[in-house]
Each structure stands twice: as structure tokens, then as C-alpha cells.
mmCIF file of C-alpha atoms in Angstrom:
data_model
loop_
_atom_site.group_PDB
_atom_site.id
_atom_site.type_symbol
_atom_site.label_atom_id
_atom_site.label_comp_id
_atom_site.label_asym_id
_atom_site.label_seq_id
_atom_site.Cartn_x
_atom_site.Cartn_y
_atom_site.Cartn_z
ATOM 1 C CA MET A 6 -2.963 7.237 -36.983
ATOM 2 C CA ASN A 7 -0.882 9.224 -33.781
ATOM 3 C CA THR A 8 -2.651 8.616 -31.205
ATOM 4 C CA THR A 9 -0.439 10.136 -28.871
ATOM 5 C CA ALA A 10 -2.069 13.468 -29.701
ATOM 6 C CA ASN A 11 -5.145 12.491 -27.948
ATOM 7 C CA ASN A 12 -2.912 11.757 -24.517
ATOM 8 C CA PRO A 13 -0.101 14.492 -23.821
ATOM 9 C CA LEU A 14 1.033 12.254 -21.171
ATOM 10 C CA ILE A 15 1.274 9.454 -23.008
ATOM 11 C CA ALA A 16 4.010 11.656 -25.060
ATOM 12 C CA SER A 17 5.753 13.061 -22.499
ATOM 13 C CA VAL A 18 5.646 9.846 -21.011
ATOM 14 C CA CYS A 19 7.257 8.354 -24.115
ATOM 15 C CA GLU A 20 9.447 11.812 -24.738
ATOM 16 C CA LYS A 21 11.635 10.608 -22.118
ATOM 17 C CA SER A 22 12.292 7.176 -23.203
ATOM 18 C CA PRO A 23 15.038 6.063 -24.924
ATOM 19 C CA ASN A 24 13.421 4.139 -27.211
ATOM 20 C CA LYS A 25 10.090 6.740 -28.058
ATOM 21 C CA ALA A 26 8.640 4.941 -30.847
ATOM 22 C CA PHE A 27 8.586 1.702 -28.814
ATOM 23 C CA CYS A 28 7.380 3.177 -26.164
ATOM 24 C CA ASN A 29 4.060 5.424 -28.284
ATOM 25 C CA ALA A 30 3.693 1.780 -30.022
ATOM 26 C CA ALA A 31 3.889 -0.591 -26.321
ATOM 27 C CA LEU A 32 1.175 2.066 -24.856
ATOM 28 C CA GLU A 33 -0.499 2.533 -27.871
ATOM 29 C CA SER A 34 -1.326 -0.993 -28.494
ATOM 30 C CA ASP A 35 -3.324 -1.202 -24.687
ATOM 31 C CA PRO A 36 -6.318 1.188 -25.723
ATOM 32 C CA VAL A 37 -6.784 1.787 -22.212
ATOM 33 C CA SER A 38 -3.958 3.725 -21.798
ATOM 34 C CA LEU A 39 -5.415 6.613 -24.404
ATOM 35 C CA GLY A 40 -7.747 7.407 -21.535
ATOM 36 C CA GLN A 41 -5.448 7.566 -18.207
ATOM 37 C CA LYS A 42 -4.430 10.517 -16.856
ATOM 38 C CA ASP A 43 -2.253 9.997 -13.956
ATOM 39 C CA LEU A 44 1.670 8.054 -14.161
ATOM 40 C CA THR A 45 0.899 5.096 -12.110
ATOM 41 C CA SER A 46 -2.142 3.946 -14.131
ATOM 42 C CA LEU A 47 0.612 4.251 -17.276
ATOM 43 C CA ALA A 48 3.159 2.213 -15.732
ATOM 44 C CA ILE A 49 0.666 -1.053 -14.555
ATOM 45 C CA ILE A 50 -0.822 -0.924 -17.990
ATOM 46 C CA ALA A 51 3.228 -0.717 -18.890
ATOM 47 C CA VAL A 52 4.053 -3.999 -15.943
ATOM 48 C CA ASN A 53 0.953 -6.080 -17.887
ATOM 49 C CA LEU A 54 2.476 -5.572 -21.141
ATOM 50 C CA ALA A 55 5.855 -6.657 -20.502
ATOM 51 C CA ALA A 56 4.642 -9.526 -18.219
ATOM 52 C CA LYS A 57 2.552 -10.829 -20.833
ATOM 53 C CA GLN A 58 5.320 -10.038 -23.269
ATOM 54 C CA ALA A 59 8.003 -12.012 -21.005
ATOM 55 C CA ALA A 60 5.157 -15.129 -20.723
ATOM 56 C CA GLU A 61 4.658 -14.724 -24.184
ATOM 57 C CA THR A 62 8.813 -15.206 -24.626
ATOM 58 C CA VAL A 63 8.348 -18.640 -22.251
ATOM 59 C CA VAL A 64 5.719 -20.304 -24.615
ATOM 60 C CA GLN A 65 8.339 -19.497 -27.700
ATOM 61 C CA ILE A 66 11.252 -21.056 -25.756
ATOM 62 C CA LYS A 67 9.255 -24.317 -24.967
ATOM 63 C CA THR A 68 8.469 -24.407 -28.362
ATOM 64 C CA LEU A 69 11.743 -24.114 -29.892
ATOM 65 C CA LEU A 70 12.435 -26.865 -27.418
ATOM 66 C CA ASN A 71 9.923 -29.759 -28.122
ATOM 67 C CA ASN A 72 9.880 -28.653 -31.928
ATOM 68 C CA THR A 73 13.479 -28.790 -32.433
ATOM 69 C CA ALA A 74 14.864 -32.561 -32.883
ATOM 70 C CA GLU A 75 18.531 -31.896 -32.146
ATOM 71 C CA LEU A 76 19.847 -28.874 -30.394
ATOM 72 C CA ASP A 77 23.287 -28.355 -29.490
ATOM 73 C CA PRO A 78 23.693 -29.280 -25.501
ATOM 74 C CA ALA A 79 24.767 -25.630 -24.952
ATOM 75 C CA VAL A 80 21.714 -24.135 -26.646
ATOM 76 C CA GLU A 81 19.483 -25.954 -25.330
ATOM 77 C CA ASP A 82 21.035 -25.266 -21.478
ATOM 78 C CA GLY A 83 21.320 -21.973 -22.703
ATOM 79 C CA LEU A 84 17.574 -21.855 -23.642
ATOM 80 C CA TRP A 85 16.078 -23.725 -20.517
ATOM 81 C CA ASP A 86 18.018 -20.745 -18.524
ATOM 82 C CA CYS A 87 16.461 -18.237 -20.606
ATOM 83 C CA ILE A 88 13.388 -20.059 -20.063
ATOM 84 C CA ASP A 89 13.788 -19.410 -15.875
ATOM 85 C CA PHE A 90 15.373 -16.015 -16.453
ATOM 86 C CA TYR A 91 11.829 -15.200 -17.880
ATOM 87 C CA THR A 92 9.985 -16.866 -15.400
ATOM 88 C CA ASP A 93 11.599 -15.209 -12.583
ATOM 89 C CA ALA A 94 10.946 -12.053 -14.417
ATOM 90 C CA THR A 95 7.195 -12.989 -14.802
ATOM 91 C CA ALA A 96 7.003 -13.202 -10.804
ATOM 92 C CA GLN A 97 9.510 -9.616 -10.628
ATOM 93 C CA LEU A 98 7.103 -8.074 -12.966
ATOM 94 C CA ASP A 99 3.837 -9.344 -10.498
ATOM 95 C CA ASP A 100 6.158 -7.945 -7.530
ATOM 96 C CA SER A 101 6.355 -5.022 -9.679
ATOM 97 C CA LEU A 102 2.237 -4.443 -10.149
ATOM 98 C CA ALA A 103 1.958 -4.972 -6.095
ATOM 99 C CA ALA A 104 4.392 -2.056 -5.436
ATOM 100 C CA LEU A 105 3.049 0.035 -7.801
ATOM 101 C CA THR A 106 -0.515 -1.005 -6.549
ATOM 102 C CA ALA A 107 0.387 0.207 -2.866
ATOM 103 C CA ASN A 108 2.802 3.206 -3.972
ATOM 104 C CA ALA A 109 5.552 2.122 -3.003
ATOM 105 C CA TYR A 110 8.191 3.384 -5.888
ATOM 106 C CA ASP A 111 11.288 2.247 -4.581
ATOM 107 C CA ASP A 112 10.166 -1.548 -4.591
ATOM 108 C CA VAL A 113 9.096 -0.753 -8.089
ATOM 109 C CA MET A 114 12.104 0.348 -9.567
ATOM 110 C CA THR A 115 13.757 -2.389 -8.058
ATOM 111 C CA TRP A 116 11.585 -5.281 -9.244
ATOM 112 C CA ILE A 117 11.973 -3.550 -12.447
ATOM 113 C CA LYS A 118 16.087 -3.128 -12.528
ATOM 114 C CA THR A 119 15.852 -7.205 -11.222
ATOM 115 C CA THR A 120 13.701 -7.685 -14.368
ATOM 116 C CA ILE A 121 15.837 -5.889 -16.641
ATOM 117 C CA GLY A 122 18.952 -7.718 -15.424
ATOM 118 C CA ASP A 123 17.213 -10.939 -16.140
ATOM 119 C CA ALA A 124 16.172 -10.009 -19.787
ATOM 120 C CA GLU A 125 20.228 -8.638 -20.132
ATOM 121 C CA MET A 126 21.669 -11.622 -18.961
ATOM 122 C CA THR A 127 19.088 -13.812 -21.612
ATOM 123 C CA ALA A 128 20.408 -11.635 -23.706
ATOM 124 C CA SER A 129 23.625 -12.819 -23.064
ATOM 125 C CA LEU A 130 23.792 -16.335 -22.615
ATOM 126 C CA MET A 131 21.781 -16.103 -26.825
ATOM 127 C CA LEU A 132 24.806 -13.967 -27.291
ATOM 128 C CA ALA A 133 27.957 -16.234 -25.867
#
């Protein structure tokens, strides 16, 4: 079912995304987004989804650390670093939400870019 046809704003926003399919799927996963008519409301939904995903990632990494008998020390250190980065990202996403509600869009961009940097750093740690 293509629910973006019910909300042209989602279709318009996701058309500009580098990953249109992911954008559509993410926003469609929150039924509240289908009734939104302004960019700020969609941005708040997107940031909330990202914060939820970051928190779930921290839980998954902690579970991996707790349930794996012997990890290579470098891998274990990398996983702890990832927890730190994702914990920071969650705080930055909270700051982004505060900035969004205050219409401080330059601050939103700063926090989101920092969050993306944390995610990229985590990815590079895991590939190293």
C-alpha cells in the first residue's frame, strides 16, 4: 500500500532524500505522519524515529557485549566506543527536538550533522 499518496508532503520530502525508499518507509511507519501538513511536524517525527533507533542500537550492542563470552579486546573496545557515540547521538537528537520546537533551524542542522558524524564514526570503527 502506498500511503504517501495520502500525504503529498511526505512524497515531496522523500523525493529530495538520497534514500527515497527508506524515507518513505520510515515516515510511513508512524501513522501520525500521514496526517501532517507541515515540515516541522514531519521533522519532529523523523527525529523521534532516529532517537528511538539510536536507543535500540545501544540496547543491542549492550546485549551483544553481555552475551558474548570472549570478544577480541579491540572489538570489545570498539563496541563500547559505539555505545558512547550512540548515547551522544541520542542526546543530540533530544537537542534537535528542542531546537525544532523553538524554530531554531540552524541549531537543528548543527545537531543533526553532529549526530550523523557520530553514526559515521561508529560505522568506521566497526569497519576498521
